[in-house]
Amino acid sequence: MRSFTMTKTIIKNLLGGPVTLMYPKKKRVFTEITRGRVETDINKCIFCGLCSRRCPTYAITVTKDSREWQVDRLKCCACNLCVEICPVKCLSMKNQYAPATTDKAGGIVTVKLEDTTGGR
Ligand code: SF4
Ligand code: SF4
């Protein structure tokens, strides 16, 4: 029975096309639940730091004083915990991956809440 299953798999693989895509000519279609990269709506963020404390790979840094939220996408394992824990739901998982980089710091993204009060 096992050899039959294996033969079936071999024939299927021999007759089917390659499983890889000719990227960038042909791009993969992501599903709605694909965990690509974490995004923040900084205007909703209250800088509580919960996402940073919960992140298992220490990918997030929150600086309350300068009102900055930072993620190192090269450290992120797309576990979604930060999205689930955020009390104001300002984090989301976009179904697109971050651009490739060869620089260690190339995955760091900093989002800063600009002062919209005019200094008041
Ligand atoms: S958990 Fe949400 S509100 Fe708190 S710092 Fe992180 S992104 Fe901002
Ligand atoms: S998805 Fe997981 S690993 Fe990535 S930043 Fe959020 S908590 Fe950290």
Short mmCIF file of N, CA, C and O and ligand atoms in Angstrom, two decimals:
data_model
loop_
_atom_site.label_atom_id
_atom_site.label_comp_id
_atom_site.label_asym_id
_atom_site.label_seq_id
_atom_site.Cartn_x
_atom_site.Cartn_y
_atom_site.Cartn_z
N MET A 1 0.84 -1.21 0.00
CA MET A 1 0.00 0.00 0.00
C MET A 1 0.87 1.26 0.00
O MET A 1 0.61 2.21 -0.71
N ARG A 2 1.95 1.22 0.84
CA ARG A 2 2.82 2.38 0.93
C ARG A 2 3.54 2.63 -0.40
O ARG A 2 3.72 3.77 -0.82
N SER A 3 3.97 1.54 -1.05
CA SER A 3 4.69 1.71 -2.32
C SER A 3 3.74 2.26 -3.39
O SER A 3 4.14 3.02 -4.27
N PHE A 4 2.45 1.91 -3.28
CA PHE A 4 1.47 2.46 -4.22
C PHE A 4 1.32 3.96 -4.02
O PHE A 4 1.32 4.75 -4.98
N THR A 5 1.24 4.37 -2.75
CA THR A 5 1.11 5.81 -2.44
C THR A 5 2.34 6.56 -2.93
O THR A 5 2.23 7.64 -3.51
N MET A 6 3.51 5.95 -2.71
CA MET A 6 4.75 6.60 -3.13
C MET A 6 4.81 6.72 -4.66
O MET A 6 5.18 7.76 -5.20
N THR A 7 4.42 5.64 -5.34
CA THR A 7 4.43 5.66 -6.81
C THR A 7 3.49 6.74 -7.33
O THR A 7 3.81 7.48 -8.27
N LYS A 8 2.33 6.83 -6.67
CA LYS A 8 1.34 7.86 -7.07
C LYS A 8 1.95 9.26 -6.93
O LYS A 8 1.82 10.12 -7.81
N THR A 9 2.64 9.47 -5.81
CA THR A 9 3.27 10.77 -5.55
C THR A 9 4.36 11.06 -6.59
O THR A 9 4.46 12.18 -7.11
N ILE A 10 5.15 10.04 -6.90
CA ILE A 10 6.24 10.22 -7.88
C ILE A 10 5.67 10.59 -9.25
O ILE A 10 6.13 11.54 -9.90
N ILE A 11 4.65 9.87 -9.66
CA ILE A 11 4.04 10.14 -10.99
C ILE A 11 3.43 11.54 -11.02
O ILE A 11 3.62 12.29 -11.97
N LYS A 12 2.77 11.89 -9.90
CA LYS A 12 2.14 13.22 -9.82
C LYS A 12 3.21 14.32 -9.94
O LYS A 12 3.04 15.30 -10.66
N ASN A 13 4.33 14.10 -9.26
CA ASN A 13 5.41 15.10 -9.30
C ASN A 13 6.10 15.15 -10.65
O ASN A 13 6.53 16.22 -11.10
N LEU A 14 6.20 14.00 -11.30
CA LEU A 14 6.86 13.96 -12.62
C LEU A 14 6.01 14.64 -13.68
O LEU A 14 6.50 15.35 -14.56
N LEU A 15 4.70 14.44 -13.59
CA LEU A 15 3.81 14.99 -14.61
C LEU A 15 3.40 16.45 -14.33
O LEU A 15 3.09 17.19 -15.25
N GLY A 16 3.39 16.79 -13.07
CA GLY A 16 2.98 18.16 -12.72
C GLY A 16 4.10 19.16 -13.02
O GLY A 16 5.25 18.78 -13.22
N GLY A 17 3.76 20.41 -13.05
CA GLY A 17 4.77 21.46 -13.30
C GLY A 17 5.59 21.70 -12.05
O GLY A 17 5.36 21.07 -11.01
N PRO A 18 6.57 22.58 -12.13
CA PRO A 18 7.37 22.89 -10.95
C PRO A 18 6.52 23.55 -9.86
O PRO A 18 5.57 24.28 -10.17
N VAL A 19 6.85 23.28 -8.60
CA VAL A 19 6.06 23.86 -7.51
C VAL A 19 6.50 25.29 -7.20
O VAL A 19 5.81 26.02 -6.51
N THR A 20 7.68 25.65 -7.70
CA THR A 20 8.15 27.01 -7.46
C THR A 20 7.61 27.95 -8.54
O THR A 20 7.22 27.52 -9.62
N LEU A 21 7.60 29.24 -8.21
CA LEU A 21 7.10 30.24 -9.16
C LEU A 21 8.27 30.99 -9.78
O LEU A 21 9.31 31.15 -9.15
N MET A 22 8.10 31.45 -10.99
CA MET A 22 9.15 32.24 -11.66
C MET A 22 9.07 33.68 -11.18
O MET A 22 8.75 34.60 -11.93
N TYR A 23 9.36 33.87 -9.88
CA TYR A 23 9.34 35.22 -9.30
C TYR A 23 10.52 36.03 -9.85
O TYR A 23 11.59 35.47 -10.02
N PRO A 24 10.43 37.29 -10.15
CA PRO A 24 9.28 38.19 -9.95
C PRO A 24 8.30 38.23 -11.12
O PRO A 24 7.34 38.97 -11.07
N LYS A 25 8.56 37.42 -12.15
CA LYS A 25 7.65 37.43 -13.30
C LYS A 25 6.24 36.99 -12.88
O LYS A 25 5.25 37.59 -13.26
N LYS A 26 6.21 35.95 -12.07
CA LYS A 26 4.93 35.46 -11.58
C LYS A 26 4.90 35.58 -10.07
O LYS A 26 5.77 35.04 -9.39
N LYS A 27 3.93 36.33 -9.56
CA LYS A 27 3.90 36.57 -8.11
C LYS A 27 2.90 35.65 -7.43
O LYS A 27 1.86 35.34 -7.99
N ARG A 28 3.24 35.26 -6.20
CA ARG A 28 2.35 34.40 -5.43
C ARG A 28 1.11 35.19 -4.99
O ARG A 28 1.21 36.36 -4.65
N VAL A 29 -0.01 34.51 -5.00
CA VAL A 29 -1.24 35.14 -4.51
C VAL A 29 -1.38 34.75 -3.04
O VAL A 29 -1.42 33.57 -2.71
N PHE A 30 -1.41 35.76 -2.17
CA PHE A 30 -1.54 35.49 -0.74
C PHE A 30 -3.01 35.38 -0.35
O PHE A 30 -3.85 36.08 -0.90
N THR A 31 -3.28 34.52 0.62
CA THR A 31 -4.65 34.40 1.11
C THR A 31 -4.90 35.51 2.14
O THR A 31 -3.96 36.16 2.60
N GLU A 32 -6.13 35.66 2.53
CA GLU A 32 -6.47 36.70 3.50
C GLU A 32 -5.84 36.45 4.85
O GLU A 32 -5.58 37.38 5.62
N ILE A 33 -5.60 35.18 5.18
CA ILE A 33 -5.05 34.86 6.51
C ILE A 33 -3.54 34.65 6.48
O ILE A 33 -2.96 34.22 7.48
N THR A 34 -2.90 34.98 5.37
CA THR A 34 -1.44 34.89 5.32
C THR A 34 -0.85 35.86 6.34
O THR A 34 -1.22 37.03 6.37
N ARG A 35 0.05 35.35 7.19
CA ARG A 35 0.72 36.23 8.15
C ARG A 35 1.99 36.76 7.50
O ARG A 35 3.00 36.07 7.44
N GLY A 36 1.92 37.98 7.02
CA GLY A 36 3.06 38.57 6.34
C GLY A 36 3.88 39.43 7.28
O GLY A 36 4.88 38.98 7.81
N ARG A 37 3.42 40.64 7.51
CA ARG A 37 4.19 41.54 8.38
C ARG A 37 3.25 42.35 9.29
O ARG A 37 2.10 42.63 8.94
N VAL A 38 3.79 42.72 10.43
CA VAL A 38 3.00 43.46 11.42
C VAL A 38 2.97 44.93 11.02
O VAL A 38 3.99 45.51 10.66
N GLU A 39 1.79 45.52 11.07
CA GLU A 39 1.64 46.95 10.80
C GLU A 39 0.96 47.60 12.00
O GLU A 39 0.22 46.94 12.72
N THR A 40 1.22 48.87 12.18
CA THR A 40 0.56 49.58 13.28
C THR A 40 -0.18 50.82 12.78
O THR A 40 0.27 51.49 11.85
N ASP A 41 -1.31 51.07 13.42
CA ASP A 41 -2.01 52.34 13.20
C ASP A 41 -1.59 53.20 14.39
O ASP A 41 -2.20 53.14 15.47
N ILE A 42 -0.51 53.94 14.21
CA ILE A 42 0.15 54.64 15.32
C ILE A 42 -0.78 55.67 15.99
O ILE A 42 -0.62 55.98 17.18
N ASN A 43 -1.76 56.15 15.27
CA ASN A 43 -2.68 57.14 15.86
C ASN A 43 -3.53 56.56 16.99
O ASN A 43 -4.04 57.28 17.83
N LYS A 44 -3.67 55.23 16.99
CA LYS A 44 -4.47 54.59 18.05
C LYS A 44 -3.61 54.13 19.22
O LYS A 44 -4.12 53.84 20.29
N CYS A 45 -2.30 54.03 19.00
CA CYS A 45 -1.39 53.46 20.00
C CYS A 45 -1.34 54.31 21.27
O CYS A 45 -1.29 55.53 21.21
N ILE A 46 -1.38 53.63 22.43
CA ILE A 46 -1.30 54.34 23.71
C ILE A 46 0.07 54.11 24.38
O ILE A 46 0.26 54.46 25.54
N PHE A 47 0.98 53.46 23.66
CA PHE A 47 2.36 53.21 24.09
C PHE A 47 2.43 52.51 25.45
O PHE A 47 3.24 52.85 26.29
N CYS A 48 1.57 51.54 25.62
CA CYS A 48 1.56 50.78 26.87
C CYS A 48 2.71 49.77 26.93
O CYS A 48 3.08 49.31 28.00
N GLY A 49 3.24 49.39 25.78
CA GLY A 49 4.38 48.47 25.74
C GLY A 49 4.03 46.99 25.86
O GLY A 49 4.92 46.15 25.93
N LEU A 50 2.74 46.68 25.92
CA LEU A 50 2.34 45.27 26.07
C LEU A 50 2.86 44.40 24.91
O LEU A 50 3.33 43.29 25.12
N CYS A 51 2.78 44.92 23.71
CA CYS A 51 3.22 44.16 22.53
C CYS A 51 4.70 43.83 22.65
O CYS A 51 5.14 42.72 22.34
N SER A 52 5.47 44.80 23.12
CA SER A 52 6.91 44.63 23.26
C SER A 52 7.24 43.56 24.30
O SER A 52 8.11 42.72 24.11
N ARG A 53 6.50 43.59 25.44
CA ARG A 53 6.76 42.63 26.51
C ARG A 53 6.32 41.22 26.11
O ARG A 53 6.90 40.24 26.54
N ARG A 54 5.30 41.13 25.30
CA ARG A 54 4.77 39.81 24.93
C ARG A 54 5.54 39.17 23.78
O ARG A 54 5.54 37.95 23.64
N CYS A 55 6.18 39.97 22.97
CA CYS A 55 6.85 39.44 21.76
C CYS A 55 7.93 38.41 22.12
O CYS A 55 8.88 38.72 22.84
N PRO A 56 7.80 37.18 21.63
CA PRO A 56 8.75 36.13 22.01
C PRO A 56 10.14 36.30 21.40
O PRO A 56 11.10 35.70 21.87
N THR A 57 10.25 37.12 20.37
CA THR A 57 11.56 37.28 19.71
C THR A 57 12.17 38.66 19.97
O THR A 57 13.17 39.03 19.35
N TYR A 58 11.54 39.43 20.86
CA TYR A 58 12.02 40.79 21.19
C TYR A 58 12.14 41.65 19.93
O TYR A 58 13.10 42.40 19.77
N ALA A 59 11.17 41.54 19.07
CA ALA A 59 11.22 42.28 17.81
C ALA A 59 10.67 43.70 17.93
O ALA A 59 10.94 44.54 17.08
N ILE A 60 9.89 43.94 19.00
CA ILE A 60 9.22 45.25 19.12
C ILE A 60 9.85 46.08 20.23
O ILE A 60 10.15 45.58 21.30
N THR A 61 10.04 47.36 19.94
CA THR A 61 10.51 48.31 20.95
C THR A 61 9.51 49.47 20.99
O THR A 61 9.17 50.02 19.93
N VAL A 62 9.05 49.79 22.18
CA VAL A 62 8.11 50.90 22.33
C VAL A 62 8.76 51.96 23.22
O VAL A 62 9.22 51.65 24.31
N THR A 63 8.83 53.17 22.71
CA THR A 63 9.41 54.26 23.51
C THR A 63 8.32 55.30 23.75
O THR A 63 7.92 56.01 22.83
N LYS A 64 7.86 55.30 25.00
CA LYS A 64 6.73 56.18 25.33
C LYS A 64 7.11 57.66 25.23
O LYS A 64 6.33 58.46 24.72
N ASP A 65 8.31 58.01 25.73
CA ASP A 65 8.71 59.42 25.75
C ASP A 65 8.71 60.05 24.37
O ASP A 65 8.22 61.15 24.16
N SER A 66 9.30 59.33 23.41
CA SER A 66 9.37 59.90 22.05
C SER A 66 8.20 59.42 21.18
O SER A 66 8.14 59.74 20.00
N ARG A 67 7.30 58.65 21.78
CA ARG A 67 6.11 58.14 21.10
C ARG A 67 6.46 57.43 19.79
O ARG A 67 5.97 57.76 18.72
N GLU A 68 7.36 56.46 19.98
CA GLU A 68 7.81 55.67 18.83
C GLU A 68 7.50 54.20 19.03
O GLU A 68 7.65 53.68 20.14
N TRP A 69 7.10 53.56 17.98
CA TRP A 69 6.87 52.11 17.96
C TRP A 69 7.78 51.56 16.87
O TRP A 69 7.78 52.07 15.75
N GLN A 70 8.55 50.55 17.25
CA GLN A 70 9.54 50.03 16.29
C GLN A 70 9.46 48.51 16.22
O GLN A 70 9.29 47.84 17.24
N VAL A 71 9.58 47.99 15.03
CA VAL A 71 9.62 46.53 14.86
C VAL A 71 10.82 46.17 13.98
O VAL A 71 11.14 46.88 13.03
N ASP A 72 11.49 45.10 14.37
CA ASP A 72 12.56 44.57 13.53
C ASP A 72 11.98 43.36 12.80
O ASP A 72 11.80 42.29 13.38
N ARG A 73 11.68 43.57 11.56
CA ARG A 73 10.98 42.53 10.78
C ARG A 73 11.83 41.28 10.60
O ARG A 73 11.30 40.20 10.35
N LEU A 74 13.14 41.42 10.70
CA LEU A 74 14.00 40.24 10.56
C LEU A 74 13.95 39.36 11.81
O LEU A 74 14.32 38.20 11.78
N LYS A 75 13.50 39.93 12.93
CA LYS A 75 13.37 39.14 14.15
C LYS A 75 11.97 38.54 14.29
O LYS A 75 11.78 37.57 14.99
N CYS A 76 11.01 39.17 13.65
CA CYS A 76 9.61 38.77 13.80
C CYS A 76 9.36 37.38 13.20
O CYS A 76 9.77 37.10 12.09
N CYS A 77 8.67 36.53 13.98
CA CYS A 77 8.35 35.19 13.49
C CYS A 77 6.87 35.08 13.11
O CYS A 77 6.36 33.98 12.91
N ALA A 78 6.21 36.23 13.04
CA ALA A 78 4.81 36.30 12.60
C ALA A 78 3.88 35.42 13.43
O ALA A 78 2.98 34.78 12.91
N CYS A 79 4.10 35.44 14.76
CA CYS A 79 3.28 34.59 15.64
C CYS A 79 1.91 35.22 15.90
O CYS A 79 1.01 34.55 16.39
N ASN A 80 1.79 36.52 15.69
CA ASN A 80 0.51 37.24 15.85
C ASN A 80 0.18 37.60 17.30
O ASN A 80 -0.89 38.14 17.57
N LEU A 81 1.06 37.28 18.26
CA LEU A 81 0.75 37.54 19.66
C LEU A 81 0.56 39.02 19.94
O LEU A 81 -0.32 39.40 20.70
N CYS A 82 1.39 39.86 19.33
CA CYS A 82 1.27 41.30 19.57
C CYS A 82 -0.08 41.82 19.08
O CYS A 82 -0.69 42.68 19.73
N VAL A 83 -0.53 41.28 17.97
CA VAL A 83 -1.83 41.71 17.41
C VAL A 83 -2.95 41.33 18.38
O VAL A 83 -3.86 42.11 18.64
N GLU A 84 -2.83 40.14 18.95
CA GLU A 84 -3.88 39.66 19.86
C GLU A 84 -3.87 40.41 21.19
O GLU A 84 -4.92 40.64 21.77
N ILE A 85 -2.69 40.80 21.67
CA ILE A 85 -2.59 41.39 23.01
C ILE A 85 -2.87 42.90 23.03
O ILE A 85 -3.26 43.44 24.05
N CYS A 86 -2.71 43.58 21.92
CA CYS A 86 -2.86 45.05 21.90
C CYS A 86 -4.25 45.46 22.39
O CYS A 86 -5.26 45.07 21.80
N PRO A 87 -4.33 46.25 23.47
CA PRO A 87 -5.62 46.59 24.04
C PRO A 87 -6.47 47.52 23.17
O PRO A 87 -7.69 47.57 23.33
N VAL A 88 -5.83 48.26 22.28
CA VAL A 88 -6.61 49.19 21.45
C VAL A 88 -6.69 48.72 19.99
O VAL A 88 -7.18 49.43 19.12
N LYS A 89 -6.20 47.52 19.75
CA LYS A 89 -6.28 46.88 18.42
C LYS A 89 -5.68 47.75 17.31
O LYS A 89 -6.27 47.92 16.24
N CYS A 90 -4.52 48.34 17.61
CA CYS A 90 -3.90 49.15 16.56
C CYS A 90 -2.89 48.35 15.73
O CYS A 90 -2.37 48.85 14.75
N LEU A 91 -2.65 47.10 16.12
CA LEU A 91 -1.74 46.27 15.33
C LEU A 91 -2.53 45.32 14.45
O LEU A 91 -3.61 44.86 14.82
N SER A 92 -1.97 45.03 13.30
CA SER A 92 -2.61 44.07 12.40
C SER A 92 -1.53 43.33 11.62
O SER A 92 -0.40 43.80 11.52
N MET A 93 -1.90 42.20 11.11
CA MET A 93 -0.96 41.39 10.33
C MET A 93 -1.33 41.53 8.85
O MET A 93 -2.38 41.06 8.43
N LYS A 94 -0.48 42.20 8.13
CA LYS A 94 -0.74 42.40 6.70
C LYS A 94 -0.38 41.12 5.94
O LYS A 94 0.60 40.46 6.29
N ASN A 95 -1.14 40.81 4.91
CA ASN A 95 -0.86 39.55 4.20
C ASN A 95 0.15 39.74 3.06
O ASN A 95 0.07 39.10 2.03
N GLN A 96 1.10 40.64 3.29
CA GLN A 96 2.21 40.85 2.35
C GLN A 96 3.50 40.79 3.14
O GLN A 96 3.55 41.25 4.27
N TYR A 97 4.53 40.24 2.55
CA TYR A 97 5.81 40.16 3.25
C TYR A 97 6.59 41.47 3.10
O TYR A 97 6.36 42.23 2.17
N ALA A 98 7.54 41.66 4.02
CA ALA A 98 8.41 42.83 3.95
C ALA A 98 9.42 42.62 2.83
O ALA A 98 9.76 41.48 2.52
N PRO A 99 9.91 43.70 2.23
CA PRO A 99 10.90 43.56 1.17
C PRO A 99 12.16 42.87 1.68
O PRO A 99 12.52 43.02 2.85
N ALA A 100 12.81 42.11 0.82
CA ALA A 100 14.02 41.40 1.21
C ALA A 100 15.15 42.40 1.46
O ALA A 100 15.17 43.49 0.87
N THR A 101 16.06 42.04 2.36
CA THR A 101 17.20 42.91 2.64
C THR A 101 18.42 42.07 2.99
O THR A 101 18.28 40.96 3.50
N THR A 102 19.60 42.59 2.71
CA THR A 102 20.83 41.89 3.09
C THR A 102 21.49 42.61 4.27
O THR A 102 22.49 42.15 4.79
N ASP A 103 20.89 43.72 4.67
CA ASP A 103 21.42 44.53 5.76
C ASP A 103 20.72 44.13 7.06
O ASP A 103 19.49 44.05 7.10
N LYS A 104 21.47 43.87 8.11
CA LYS A 104 20.87 43.45 9.39
C LYS A 104 19.88 44.48 9.93
O LYS A 104 18.91 44.13 10.58
N ALA A 105 20.17 45.75 9.67
CA ALA A 105 19.28 46.80 10.17
C ALA A 105 18.17 47.11 9.16
O ALA A 105 17.31 47.94 9.42
N GLY A 106 18.20 46.42 8.04
CA GLY A 106 17.22 46.70 6.96
C GLY A 106 15.80 46.31 7.30
O GLY A 106 14.88 46.72 6.61
N GLY A 107 15.63 45.51 8.34
CA GLY A 107 14.28 45.10 8.70
C GLY A 107 13.65 45.98 9.76
O GLY A 107 12.49 45.80 10.13
N ILE A 108 14.40 46.96 10.25
CA ILE A 108 13.88 47.81 11.33
C ILE A 108 13.00 48.92 10.77
O ILE A 108 13.42 49.68 9.90
N VAL A 109 11.79 48.95 11.28
CA VAL A 109 10.84 49.99 10.85
C VAL A 109 10.40 50.76 12.08
O VAL A 109 9.96 50.17 13.06
N THR A 110 10.55 52.07 12.03
CA THR A 110 10.14 52.91 13.16
C THR A 110 8.97 53.78 12.74
O THR A 110 9.01 54.43 11.70
N VAL A 111 7.94 53.75 13.57
CA VAL A 111 6.76 54.59 13.30
C VAL A 111 6.62 55.53 14.48
O VAL A 111 6.59 55.11 15.63
N LYS A 112 6.54 56.81 14.18
CA LYS A 112 6.49 57.81 15.24
C LYS A 112 5.18 58.59 15.17
O LYS A 112 4.75 58.97 14.08
N LEU A 113 4.58 58.76 16.33
CA LEU A 113 3.36 59.57 16.38
C LEU A 113 3.76 61.03 16.38
O LEU A 113 4.43 61.50 17.31
N GLU A 114 3.39 61.72 15.34
CA GLU A 114 3.74 63.14 15.25
C GLU A 114 2.80 63.94 16.15
O GLU A 114 1.66 63.56 16.38
N ASP A 115 3.32 65.05 16.65
CA ASP A 115 2.52 65.91 17.51
C ASP A 115 1.49 66.65 16.67
O ASP A 115 1.83 67.48 15.84
N THR A 116 0.23 66.27 16.89
CA THR A 116 -0.84 66.90 16.10
C THR A 116 -1.54 68.00 16.88
O THR A 116 -2.52 68.56 16.44
N THR A 117 -1.03 68.29 18.10
CA THR A 117 -1.69 69.30 18.92
C THR A 117 -1.12 70.69 18.69
O THR A 117 -1.56 71.65 19.30
N GLY A 118 -0.07 70.76 17.84
CA GLY A 118 0.55 72.06 17.58
C GLY A 118 1.36 72.53 18.76
O GLY A 118 1.54 73.72 18.98
N GLY A 119 1.88 71.56 19.57
CA GLY A 119 2.73 71.91 20.71
C GLY A 119 1.95 72.26 21.96
O GLY A 119 2.52 72.61 22.97
N ARG A 120 0.63 72.15 21.93
CA ARG A 120 -0.16 72.47 23.13
C ARG A 120 -0.05 71.39 24.18
O ARG A 120 0.13 70.24 23.91
S1 SF4 B 1 0.16 46.99 22.72
FE1 SF4 B 1 -0.82 48.27 21.17
S2 SF4 B 1 -1.22 50.20 22.27
FE2 SF4 B 1 0.30 49.08 23.47
S3 SF4 B 1 2.28 49.84 22.74
FE3 SF4 B 1 1.79 48.00 21.57
S4 SF4 B 1 0.80 48.77 19.72
FE4 SF4 B 1 0.74 50.42 21.21
S1 SF4 B 2 4.10 38.78 15.34
FE1 SF4 B 2 5.04 37.77 17.11
S2 SF4 B 2 7.22 37.85 16.69
FE2 SF4 B 2 6.26 39.30 15.31
S3 SF4 B 2 6.38 41.26 16.36
FE3 SF4 B 2 4.41 40.35 16.87
S4 SF4 B 2 4.76 39.22 18.78
FE4 SF4 B 2 6.75 39.66 17.88
#
